[in-house]
Amino acid sequence: MKKLLVILAVLSFAGAAFAQSANKVSEILKSAHLTYAQAAYLSQAALGNETSEDEAFSAAQRSGAIPKGCSATDEITLKNLAWVCSKTWSVDGSLMLKAFNNPRYTFRQMKADGVFDQNADPDKKPSGGEAMNIITNCIDIYEGGAK
Amino acid sequence: MKKLFTVAFALAFTANIFAVDFGGLLGASTDFKFDGNKYDAAKLEQQETLSGWLRVPFDEYTALAVEASVQHKLNAKFGDNSECDNNIILDLNLLKFSKIFKFDNANLLELAVGRMFVADSTALIFAQPNDGVSVKYTASKFELFGYAGYSGLLNIKNVSILSSAGNVFFLPDEKKVYDFAAPYLTTMFSATLPYLFAEQTLSAEVMLFLPAGGPSELPDDEKTRFYTTAMLNGPLMPALFYDASLTLGLPNLSKLSLLTKLDLIYYASFKNASISLNAIYASGSGDALSPFVGFTKITSCNSAQEPIYSGITKFGITASVLPIKPLYISAGASVVLKKESSMGYYGFEIDANAKWQPFSDLQVTLGASTFIAKDEDNNRTEITLGGALAF
């Protein structure tokens, strides 16, 4: 519940669109598996940017956050969710990540930072609720580090 | 050993249908030892290690973890070309299948099978990888742990097991990359009562080591060893904690031996600093008690003699601090008494260690210690530089 409140508090800066955004976040929370479009939407919403899922997905594609061949409705893995988040927050602190800027080492750095559990499986497909926890962890841990 | 690797690889390939997380570690260390004040005859130990790991989560509560390593070790002595050994060591450090059962009342049952690191509550008697089965049941008011294993398939080059007389069994064949360790059946059972009173945790542990057969052989007169430990730990006041234990050993299930340990640790709010005081007593020969001997070889101090915890009394102080985020520094000093004919002053040790972690996956360590012994031949000064990269 705390996680939802944090996201909603961030969304409140979106002003008039708040109610619509809150509904969208509630809908995502109920998802059994998070999609790439939802992941892109959440990462934008956490910054207070009001967009649609499609707009967020297109923006994420342009920024290189979405692996080639993945569509908006495909279910995202934790490793690729980490990659999406790294385009929103500044994830740093790994030599291997500097050398090979890819989802694998982004996930491992975010694990070291405490965003993910130590035993988290990079290929697990998170639910909407789990993704919300991860986004909230990103806000907590990378606060002030938004790109 | 081939069988172990075959099983490991078979499991790894079987796991192909599941997601596999994997990684590796590249490490190197250089160690100089100057014994007996002979600073022109340093002993060098150079090691490079490459290890790979993989983790296969079958579901949220079931996983297979494997770690294997190859290590090059060079031992040399300056000024003496005859004492130069190059060794390659292969090892399977971890092969663990684990499953967790969660109950409605939040109690947990954890099962693990395979090769895993196991340690007793003092970490001075039994602390090594071992092949076996562990069961742990955790409830809100108590915790039970049981373990049964076998040491005979371990690589003796990475694990030193003591005989009941306190000697390392035999020197490994330097030409083999894997040589089997002393075969024992190892069992452990512990019960813990967390926060029993005033946030104090009480635990009791029993261990039994039985000579067994295996690829390598034990001497005929090798004895069964039994240990029982009582431990109490918890806070004395905010930020001040203690850890006290008493172990009775029964080598050959006859005459008692004793190991006692007390640690006091204070955690400061400044720079994550901590300071700890510790005292250890391990009975020796000539006492009313018999000499205490553990199972895994663990040295009590860094003298040239490298004595185990047997006939040893040691008082020490250690302080550590994180002055800046990627740097950890610790320093300590100890006074060691050793039982010869009677317990007498053996030496004084000071050490300092620094760990610099500029990146989460890169670590550089530097350690230095000096042991000033009553008998100059036991003096030792040691400097170690190491580095590791996780990938």
Coordinates of C-alpha atoms in Angstrom, one line a residue:
Chain A
M1 CA 0.0 0.0 0.0
K2 CA 2.9 2.3 0.9
K3 CA 4.3 1.7 -2.6
L4 CA 1.0 2.7 -4.2
L5 CA 0.9 5.9 -2.1
V6 CA 4.4 6.9 -3.2
I7 CA 3.5 6.5 -6.9
L8 CA 0.2 8.3 -6.4
A9 CA 1.9 11.1 -4.6
V10 CA 4.4 11.5 -7.5
L11 CA 1.5 11.4 -9.9
S12 CA -0.4 14.1 -8.0
F13 CA 2.1 16.5 -9.6
A14 CA 0.5 15.7 -12.9
G15 CA -2.5 17.8 -11.7
A16 CA -5.7 17.4 -13.7
A17 CA -4.6 14.1 -15.1
F18 CA -4.2 12.6 -11.6
A19 CA -7.4 10.7 -11.5
Q20 CA -6.8 9.1 -14.9
S21 CA -3.2 8.2 -13.9
A22 CA -4.3 6.7 -10.6
N23 CA -6.7 4.5 -12.4
K24 CA -4.0 3.4 -14.8
V25 CA -1.6 2.6 -11.9
S26 CA -4.4 0.7 -10.1
E27 CA -4.9 -1.3 -13.3
I28 CA -1.2 -2.1 -13.6
L29 CA -1.1 -3.2 -10.0
K30 CA -3.7 -5.9 -10.8
S31 CA -1.6 -7.2 -13.8
A32 CA -0.3 -10.8 -13.4
H33 CA 2.6 -9.9 -15.6
L34 CA 3.9 -6.5 -16.4
T35 CA 4.2 -5.5 -20.1
Y36 CA 6.9 -3.4 -21.7
A37 CA 4.4 -0.6 -22.3
Q38 CA 3.3 -0.7 -18.6
A39 CA 7.0 -0.7 -17.5
A40 CA 7.6 2.4 -19.7
Y41 CA 4.5 4.1 -18.4
L42 CA 5.5 3.4 -14.7
S43 CA 9.0 4.8 -15.2
Q44 CA 7.6 8.0 -16.7
A45 CA 4.8 8.3 -14.1
A46 CA 7.3 7.9 -11.3
L47 CA 8.9 11.1 -12.7
G48 CA 5.6 12.9 -12.8
N49 CA 5.4 12.8 -16.6
E50 CA 1.8 12.2 -17.7
T51 CA 1.8 10.1 -20.9
S52 CA -0.2 7.3 -22.3
E53 CA 1.2 3.8 -22.3
D54 CA 1.8 4.0 -26.1
E55 CA 3.6 7.3 -25.8
A56 CA 5.7 6.0 -23.0
F57 CA 6.5 2.9 -24.9
S58 CA 7.5 4.9 -28.1
A59 CA 9.7 7.2 -26.0
A60 CA 11.3 4.2 -24.3
Q61 CA 12.0 2.6 -27.8
R62 CA 13.6 5.8 -29.0
S63 CA 15.8 5.9 -25.9
G64 CA 16.9 2.3 -26.5
A65 CA 15.2 1.0 -23.3
I66 CA 13.2 -1.6 -25.2
P67 CA 15.2 -4.6 -26.7
K68 CA 14.7 -5.0 -30.5
G69 CA 11.8 -7.3 -31.4
C70 CA 9.9 -6.6 -28.2
S71 CA 6.4 -5.3 -28.6
A72 CA 4.4 -3.1 -26.2
T73 CA 2.3 -6.1 -25.0
D74 CA 5.1 -8.5 -24.5
E75 CA 5.7 -9.4 -20.9
I76 CA 8.9 -7.9 -19.5
T77 CA 11.6 -9.7 -17.4
L78 CA 13.2 -8.2 -14.3
K79 CA 16.5 -7.8 -16.3
N80 CA 14.8 -5.7 -19.0
L81 CA 12.7 -3.8 -16.4
A82 CA 16.1 -2.9 -14.8
W83 CA 17.2 -1.7 -18.3
V84 CA 14.0 0.4 -18.6
C85 CA 14.5 1.9 -15.2
S86 CA 18.2 2.7 -16.0
K87 CA 16.9 5.1 -18.7
T88 CA 14.9 7.0 -16.1
W89 CA 17.3 6.9 -13.1
S90 CA 21.1 7.1 -13.2
V91 CA 22.4 3.6 -12.4
D92 CA 26.1 3.6 -11.8
G93 CA 28.8 2.0 -9.8
S94 CA 29.8 -1.1 -11.7
L95 CA 33.0 -1.5 -13.8
M96 CA 31.4 -4.2 -16.0
L97 CA 28.4 -1.9 -16.6
K98 CA 30.7 0.9 -17.7
A99 CA 32.4 -1.6 -20.1
F100 CA 29.3 -3.4 -21.3
N101 CA 26.3 -1.1 -20.9
N102 CA 23.6 -3.8 -21.1
P103 CA 20.6 -5.1 -19.2
R104 CA 22.6 -7.9 -17.5
Y105 CA 25.0 -5.7 -15.7
T106 CA 22.4 -3.0 -15.1
F107 CA 20.3 -5.7 -13.3
R108 CA 23.3 -6.8 -11.3
Q109 CA 24.2 -3.3 -10.2
M110 CA 20.6 -2.6 -9.2
K111 CA 20.7 -5.8 -7.2
A112 CA 23.9 -4.5 -5.5
D113 CA 22.1 -1.2 -4.8
G114 CA 19.2 -3.1 -3.2
V115 CA 16.5 -2.5 -5.8
F116 CA 16.2 -6.2 -6.3
D117 CA 16.5 -9.1 -3.8
Q118 CA 19.8 -10.8 -3.8
N119 CA 18.2 -14.0 -5.1
A120 CA 16.1 -12.3 -7.7
D121 CA 15.9 -14.2 -11.0
P122 CA 16.8 -11.9 -13.9
D123 CA 14.4 -13.8 -16.2
K124 CA 11.5 -13.7 -13.9
K125 CA 8.4 -11.9 -15.3
P126 CA 7.2 -9.6 -12.5
S127 CA 3.6 -8.9 -11.6
G128 CA 2.3 -5.3 -11.6
G129 CA 2.6 -5.2 -7.8
E130 CA 6.2 -6.5 -7.9
A131 CA 7.0 -3.9 -10.5
M132 CA 5.5 -1.2 -8.4
N133 CA 7.8 -2.2 -5.5
I134 CA 10.8 -2.0 -7.8
I135 CA 9.8 1.4 -9.1
T136 CA 9.4 2.6 -5.5
N137 CA 12.8 1.2 -4.6
C138 CA 14.3 3.1 -7.6
I139 CA 12.7 6.3 -6.3
D140 CA 14.0 5.7 -2.8
I141 CA 17.5 4.6 -3.8
Y142 CA 18.2 6.9 -6.8
E143 CA 16.4 9.9 -5.4
G144 CA 17.8 13.0 -7.0
G145 CA 19.5 10.9 -9.7
A146 CA 16.8 11.2 -12.3
K147 CA 18.3 11.7 -15.8
Chain B
M1 CA 35.8 -36.2 -8.7
K2 CA 34.9 -36.8 -12.3
K3 CA 31.6 -38.0 -11.1
L4 CA 31.0 -34.8 -9.2
F5 CA 31.8 -32.7 -12.3
T6 CA 29.6 -34.9 -14.5
V7 CA 26.7 -34.5 -12.1
A8 CA 27.2 -30.8 -12.0
F9 CA 27.3 -30.4 -15.8
A10 CA 24.4 -32.8 -16.3
L11 CA 22.3 -30.7 -13.9
A12 CA 23.4 -27.6 -15.6
F13 CA 22.4 -28.8 -19.0
T14 CA 19.2 -30.3 -17.7
A15 CA 18.5 -26.9 -16.4
N16 CA 18.7 -25.4 -19.8
I17 CA 14.9 -25.4 -20.1
F18 CA 14.8 -23.1 -17.1
A19 CA 16.3 -19.6 -16.8
V20 CA 19.9 -19.6 -15.8
D21 CA 21.7 -16.8 -14.1
F22 CA 25.4 -17.0 -14.3
G23 CA 28.6 -15.1 -13.6
G24 CA 32.2 -15.4 -12.7
L25 CA 35.0 -14.0 -10.5
L26 CA 38.6 -13.3 -11.5
G27 CA 40.9 -12.9 -8.5
A28 CA 44.5 -12.6 -7.8
S29 CA 46.6 -12.3 -4.6
T30 CA 50.2 -11.9 -3.7
D31 CA 51.4 -12.8 -0.3
F32 CA 54.8 -12.3 1.3
K33 CA 55.8 -13.9 4.5
F34 CA 58.9 -13.1 6.4
D35 CA 59.5 -15.7 9.1
G36 CA 61.9 -15.6 12.0
N37 CA 63.2 -12.1 11.1
K38 CA 64.7 -13.5 7.9
Y39 CA 63.8 -10.5 5.7
D40 CA 66.1 -11.6 2.9
A41 CA 64.3 -15.0 2.6
A42 CA 60.7 -14.1 2.0
K43 CA 58.1 -16.8 1.1
L44 CA 56.0 -15.8 -1.8
E45 CA 52.5 -17.2 -2.5
Q46 CA 51.0 -16.0 -5.7
Q47 CA 47.4 -17.1 -6.6
E48 CA 45.2 -16.5 -9.5
T49 CA 41.6 -17.9 -9.4
L50 CA 38.9 -18.0 -12.0
S51 CA 35.6 -19.2 -10.8
G52 CA 32.3 -19.5 -12.5
W53 CA 28.8 -19.8 -10.9
L54 CA 25.3 -20.4 -12.1
R55 CA 22.0 -20.4 -10.4
V56 CA 18.9 -22.1 -11.8
P57 CA 15.7 -21.0 -10.1
F58 CA 13.1 -23.7 -10.8
D59 CA 10.5 -21.6 -9.0
E60 CA 10.4 -18.9 -6.4
Y61 CA 11.4 -21.4 -3.6
T62 CA 13.5 -24.0 -5.5
A63 CA 16.9 -23.4 -6.9
L64 CA 20.1 -25.1 -8.0
A65 CA 23.4 -23.2 -7.3
V66 CA 26.7 -24.3 -8.7
E67 CA 30.2 -22.8 -8.4
A68 CA 33.4 -24.2 -9.7
S69 CA 36.9 -22.8 -9.8
V70 CA 40.4 -23.3 -11.2
Q71 CA 43.3 -21.9 -9.3
H72 CA 46.9 -21.4 -10.0
K73 CA 49.2 -21.3 -7.0
L74 CA 52.9 -20.5 -6.9
N75 CA 54.9 -21.0 -3.8
A76 CA 58.4 -19.8 -3.8
K77 CA 61.2 -18.7 -1.5
F78 CA 63.5 -15.9 -2.4
G79 CA 67.1 -17.0 -2.6
D80 CA 66.2 -20.6 -2.9
N81 CA 65.3 -21.8 -6.4
S82 CA 64.7 -25.4 -5.2
E83 CA 61.6 -24.3 -3.3
C84 CA 59.4 -23.2 -6.1
D85 CA 56.1 -25.1 -6.7
N86 CA 53.5 -24.4 -9.3
N87 CA 50.1 -26.0 -8.7
I88 CA 46.8 -26.0 -10.5
I89 CA 43.8 -26.7 -8.3
L90 CA 40.3 -27.6 -9.6
D91 CA 37.4 -27.5 -7.3
L92 CA 33.7 -27.7 -7.1
N93 CA 33.0 -25.1 -4.4
L94 CA 29.2 -25.3 -4.4
L95 CA 26.6 -27.7 -5.8
K96 CA 23.5 -27.0 -3.8
F97 CA 19.9 -27.8 -4.5
S98 CA 17.6 -26.0 -2.2
K99 CA 13.9 -25.8 -1.5
I100 CA 12.0 -23.6 0.9
F101 CA 8.5 -24.5 2.2
K102 CA 6.5 -21.6 3.5
F103 CA 3.7 -22.4 5.9
D104 CA 0.6 -20.4 6.6
N105 CA 1.8 -19.3 10.0
A106 CA 5.0 -17.8 8.3
N107 CA 7.1 -20.7 9.6
L108 CA 9.8 -21.9 7.1
L109 CA 11.3 -25.2 6.3
E110 CA 14.5 -25.0 4.3
L111 CA 16.0 -28.1 2.7
A112 CA 19.4 -28.1 1.0
V113 CA 21.3 -31.0 -0.6
G114 CA 24.8 -31.1 -2.0
R115 CA 28.1 -29.3 -1.5
M116 CA 27.7 -26.2 0.6
F117 CA 29.6 -24.2 3.2
V118 CA 28.8 -25.3 6.7
A119 CA 30.0 -23.8 10.0
D120 CA 29.4 -24.4 13.6
S121 CA 28.2 -21.5 15.8
T122 CA 31.7 -20.5 17.0
A123 CA 33.2 -20.9 13.5
L124 CA 36.3 -22.2 15.3
I125 CA 35.6 -25.9 15.1
F126 CA 34.0 -26.7 11.8
A127 CA 33.9 -24.2 9.0
Q128 CA 34.4 -25.5 5.5
P129 CA 32.5 -26.7 2.4
N130 CA 31.1 -30.2 2.9
D131 CA 28.9 -32.6 1.0
G132 CA 25.6 -33.4 2.8
V133 CA 22.0 -32.6 3.6
S134 CA 20.7 -29.8 5.8
V135 CA 17.3 -29.1 7.2
K136 CA 16.3 -25.9 8.9
Y137 CA 13.0 -25.1 10.5
T138 CA 12.3 -21.5 11.5
A139 CA 9.4 -20.5 13.7
S140 CA 8.8 -17.3 15.5
K141 CA 9.9 -18.7 18.9
F142 CA 12.6 -21.2 17.9
E143 CA 14.9 -22.5 15.1
L144 CA 16.0 -26.0 14.5
F145 CA 18.9 -27.0 12.3
G146 CA 20.1 -30.4 11.3
Y147 CA 23.0 -31.5 9.1
A148 CA 24.5 -34.8 8.0
G149 CA 27.4 -34.9 5.6
Y150 CA 30.6 -36.5 4.4
S151 CA 34.0 -34.9 4.0
G152 CA 35.8 -37.6 1.9
L153 CA 35.0 -36.1 -1.6
L154 CA 36.4 -32.6 -0.8
N155 CA 39.6 -31.4 -2.4
I156 CA 42.3 -31.5 0.3
K157 CA 44.1 -28.7 -1.4
N158 CA 41.3 -26.3 -0.4
V159 CA 40.2 -27.9 2.9
S160 CA 42.5 -28.8 5.8
I161 CA 41.0 -31.3 8.2
L162 CA 42.7 -32.1 11.5
S163 CA 43.1 -35.5 13.0
S164 CA 41.9 -36.0 16.5
A165 CA 45.5 -35.6 17.6
G166 CA 45.5 -32.1 16.1
N167 CA 47.7 -32.8 13.0
V168 CA 46.8 -32.2 9.4
F169 CA 46.3 -35.7 8.0
F170 CA 48.7 -35.7 5.0
L171 CA 50.2 -33.4 2.6
P172 CA 48.5 -33.4 -0.7
D173 CA 50.1 -34.7 -3.8
E174 CA 51.3 -31.5 -5.5
K175 CA 50.9 -32.9 -9.0
K176 CA 47.2 -33.7 -8.7
V177 CA 44.7 -31.0 -9.4
Y178 CA 42.2 -32.7 -7.1
D179 CA 43.0 -34.9 -4.1
F180 CA 40.5 -36.3 -1.7
A181 CA 40.3 -35.1 1.9
A182 CA 40.1 -37.2 5.1
P183 CA 36.8 -39.1 5.1
Y184 CA 34.5 -38.4 8.0
L185 CA 30.8 -38.6 8.5
T186 CA 29.9 -35.1 9.9
T187 CA 26.7 -34.4 11.8
M188 CA 25.4 -31.3 13.5
F189 CA 22.2 -30.4 15.2
S190 CA 21.4 -27.1 16.8
A191 CA 18.4 -25.5 18.5
T192 CA 18.1 -21.7 18.9
L193 CA 15.7 -19.7 21.0
P194 CA 15.8 -16.2 19.6
Y195 CA 14.9 -13.2 21.9
L196 CA 14.3 -15.6 24.8
F197 CA 14.6 -12.9 27.4
A198 CA 15.6 -9.2 27.2
E199 CA 16.4 -9.8 23.5
Q200 CA 19.0 -12.4 24.4
T201 CA 19.3 -15.5 22.1
L202 CA 20.2 -18.9 23.5
S203 CA 21.4 -21.7 21.3
A204 CA 22.7 -25.2 21.9
E205 CA 24.6 -27.3 19.3
V206 CA 26.0 -30.8 19.1
M207 CA 28.4 -32.2 16.5
L208 CA 29.7 -35.6 15.9
F209 CA 32.5 -36.6 13.5
L210 CA 32.9 -40.3 12.8
P211 CA 35.8 -41.8 10.9
A212 CA 34.6 -43.3 7.7
G213 CA 35.9 -45.0 4.6
G214 CA 36.5 -43.3 1.3
P215 CA 38.9 -42.5 -1.6
S216 CA 41.5 -41.6 0.9
E217 CA 42.2 -43.5 4.1
L218 CA 42.4 -42.5 7.8
P219 CA 45.0 -43.8 10.2
D220 CA 43.7 -46.9 12.1
D221 CA 43.8 -45.1 15.4
E222 CA 41.6 -42.2 14.3
K223 CA 39.0 -41.3 16.9
T224 CA 35.4 -40.3 16.9
R225 CA 35.0 -36.7 18.1
F226 CA 32.0 -35.1 19.8
Y227 CA 31.4 -31.5 20.6
T228 CA 28.6 -29.7 22.3
T229 CA 28.3 -25.9 22.5
A230 CA 26.1 -23.5 24.5
M231 CA 25.9 -20.0 23.2
L232 CA 24.3 -16.8 24.5
N233 CA 24.3 -13.5 22.6
G234 CA 22.4 -10.3 22.3
P235 CA 22.6 -6.6 23.3
L236 CA 23.9 -5.4 26.7
M237 CA 22.8 -1.9 25.9
P238 CA 22.1 0.1 22.7
A239 CA 24.9 -0.5 20.3
L240 CA 26.8 -2.8 22.6
F241 CA 26.5 -6.5 21.9
Y242 CA 28.1 -9.7 23.2
D243 CA 28.6 -13.2 22.1
A244 CA 29.6 -15.9 24.6
S245 CA 30.1 -19.6 24.0
L246 CA 31.3 -22.6 25.8
T247 CA 32.2 -25.8 24.0
L248 CA 33.0 -29.1 25.5
G249 CA 34.9 -31.5 23.3
L250 CA 35.1 -35.3 23.7
P251 CA 37.9 -36.6 21.6
N252 CA 37.6 -40.4 21.6
L253 CA 34.4 -39.8 23.6
S254 CA 36.5 -39.9 26.8
K255 CA 38.4 -37.0 28.4
L256 CA 36.8 -33.6 28.2
S257 CA 38.4 -30.7 26.4
L258 CA 37.2 -27.0 26.5
L259 CA 36.9 -24.1 24.2
T260 CA 35.4 -20.8 25.5
K261 CA 35.0 -17.6 23.7
L262 CA 33.7 -14.1 24.5
D263 CA 33.2 -11.2 22.1
L264 CA 32.1 -7.7 23.0
I265 CA 31.2 -5.5 20.0
Y266 CA 30.3 -1.8 20.1
Y267 CA 28.9 -0.2 16.9
A268 CA 29.4 3.6 16.7
S269 CA 27.2 5.8 14.7
F270 CA 30.3 7.6 13.3
K271 CA 31.4 6.3 9.9
N272 CA 30.0 2.8 10.6
A273 CA 32.8 2.3 13.1
S274 CA 33.0 -0.7 15.4
I275 CA 35.3 -1.8 18.1
S276 CA 35.4 -5.3 19.5
L277 CA 37.2 -7.0 22.4
N278 CA 37.6 -10.8 22.3
A279 CA 39.0 -13.5 24.5
I280 CA 39.4 -17.2 23.6
Y281 CA 40.6 -20.1 25.7
A282 CA 41.3 -23.6 24.3
S283 CA 42.5 -26.2 26.7
G284 CA 45.9 -27.8 26.2
S285 CA 47.8 -30.9 27.3
G286 CA 48.8 -31.0 30.9
D287 CA 45.5 -29.5 32.1
A288 CA 42.9 -31.5 34.0
L289 CA 41.3 -31.3 30.6
S290 CA 42.6 -32.8 27.4
P291 CA 43.8 -30.7 24.5
F292 CA 41.0 -29.1 22.5
V293 CA 41.2 -29.9 18.8
G294 CA 38.7 -28.7 16.2
F295 CA 37.8 -30.4 13.0
T296 CA 38.7 -27.9 10.3
K297 CA 42.2 -26.5 10.6
I298 CA 41.8 -22.9 11.8
T299 CA 44.9 -21.0 12.9
S300 CA 44.8 -19.1 16.1
C301 CA 47.4 -16.5 15.3
N302 CA 49.7 -15.5 12.5
S303 CA 53.0 -16.7 13.9
A304 CA 55.4 -18.8 11.7
Q305 CA 54.3 -21.8 13.7
E306 CA 50.6 -21.3 12.8
P307 CA 49.2 -22.9 15.9
I308 CA 45.6 -24.2 16.0
Y309 CA 43.2 -23.5 18.8
S310 CA 44.7 -26.0 21.2
G311 CA 46.4 -24.9 24.4
I312 CA 45.8 -21.3 23.4
T313 CA 44.6 -18.3 25.4
K314 CA 44.1 -15.1 23.3
F315 CA 43.0 -11.6 24.1
G316 CA 42.4 -9.2 21.3
I317 CA 41.0 -5.9 20.2
T318 CA 39.8 -5.0 16.7
A319 CA 38.5 -1.7 15.3
S320 CA 37.0 -1.0 11.9
V321 CA 35.7 2.1 10.1
L322 CA 34.4 3.1 6.7
P323 CA 36.0 6.6 6.4
I324 CA 34.7 7.1 2.9
K325 CA 32.1 4.9 1.1
P326 CA 34.3 2.6 -1.0
L327 CA 37.0 2.1 1.7
Y328 CA 36.9 -0.2 4.7
I329 CA 39.7 -0.2 7.2
S330 CA 40.3 -2.5 10.2
A331 CA 43.1 -2.9 12.7
G332 CA 43.7 -5.2 15.6
A333 CA 46.1 -6.3 18.2
S334 CA 46.2 -9.6 20.2
V335 CA 48.2 -11.1 23.0
V336 CA 48.6 -14.9 22.7
L337 CA 49.5 -17.3 25.5
K338 CA 50.3 -20.9 24.6
K339 CA 50.5 -24.0 26.6
E340 CA 53.9 -25.7 26.5
S341 CA 54.6 -27.2 29.9
S342 CA 52.3 -24.5 31.3
M343 CA 50.3 -21.6 29.8
G344 CA 52.9 -18.9 29.1
Y345 CA 53.4 -15.8 27.0
Y346 CA 53.7 -16.8 23.3
G347 CA 53.6 -13.5 21.4
F348 CA 51.9 -10.3 20.4
E349 CA 50.3 -9.7 17.1
I350 CA 49.1 -6.5 15.3
D351 CA 47.4 -6.4 12.0
A352 CA 45.8 -3.9 9.6
N353 CA 43.6 -4.5 6.6
A354 CA 42.1 -2.2 4.0
K355 CA 39.4 -3.0 1.4
W356 CA 38.8 -0.6 -1.4
Q357 CA 35.8 -1.1 -3.5
P358 CA 35.7 1.6 -6.2
F359 CA 33.0 -0.3 -8.1
S360 CA 30.4 -2.8 -6.8
D361 CA 32.2 -5.5 -8.8
L362 CA 35.8 -4.6 -8.2
Q363 CA 37.6 -5.0 -4.9
V364 CA 41.2 -4.4 -3.9
T365 CA 42.5 -5.5 -0.6
L366 CA 45.8 -4.9 1.3
G367 CA 46.7 -6.6 4.6
A368 CA 49.7 -6.5 6.8
S369 CA 50.4 -8.2 10.1
T370 CA 53.3 -8.9 12.3
F371 CA 53.7 -11.4 15.1
I372 CA 56.4 -10.7 17.6
A373 CA 57.0 -14.0 19.4
K374 CA 58.8 -14.8 22.6
D375 CA 60.8 -17.2 20.6
E376 CA 62.3 -15.2 17.6
D377 CA 61.9 -18.2 15.3
N378 CA 58.1 -17.9 15.5
N379 CA 58.1 -14.2 14.4
R380 CA 56.3 -13.6 11.2
T381 CA 55.5 -10.4 9.2
E382 CA 53.1 -10.8 6.4
I383 CA 51.9 -8.5 3.6
T384 CA 49.1 -9.5 1.3
L385 CA 47.7 -7.7 -1.8
G386 CA 44.7 -8.9 -3.5
G387 CA 42.1 -8.0 -6.2
A388 CA 38.9 -9.5 -7.5
L389 CA 36.6 -8.6 -10.4
A390 CA 33.1 -10.1 -10.6
F391 CA 31.7 -10.4 -14.1

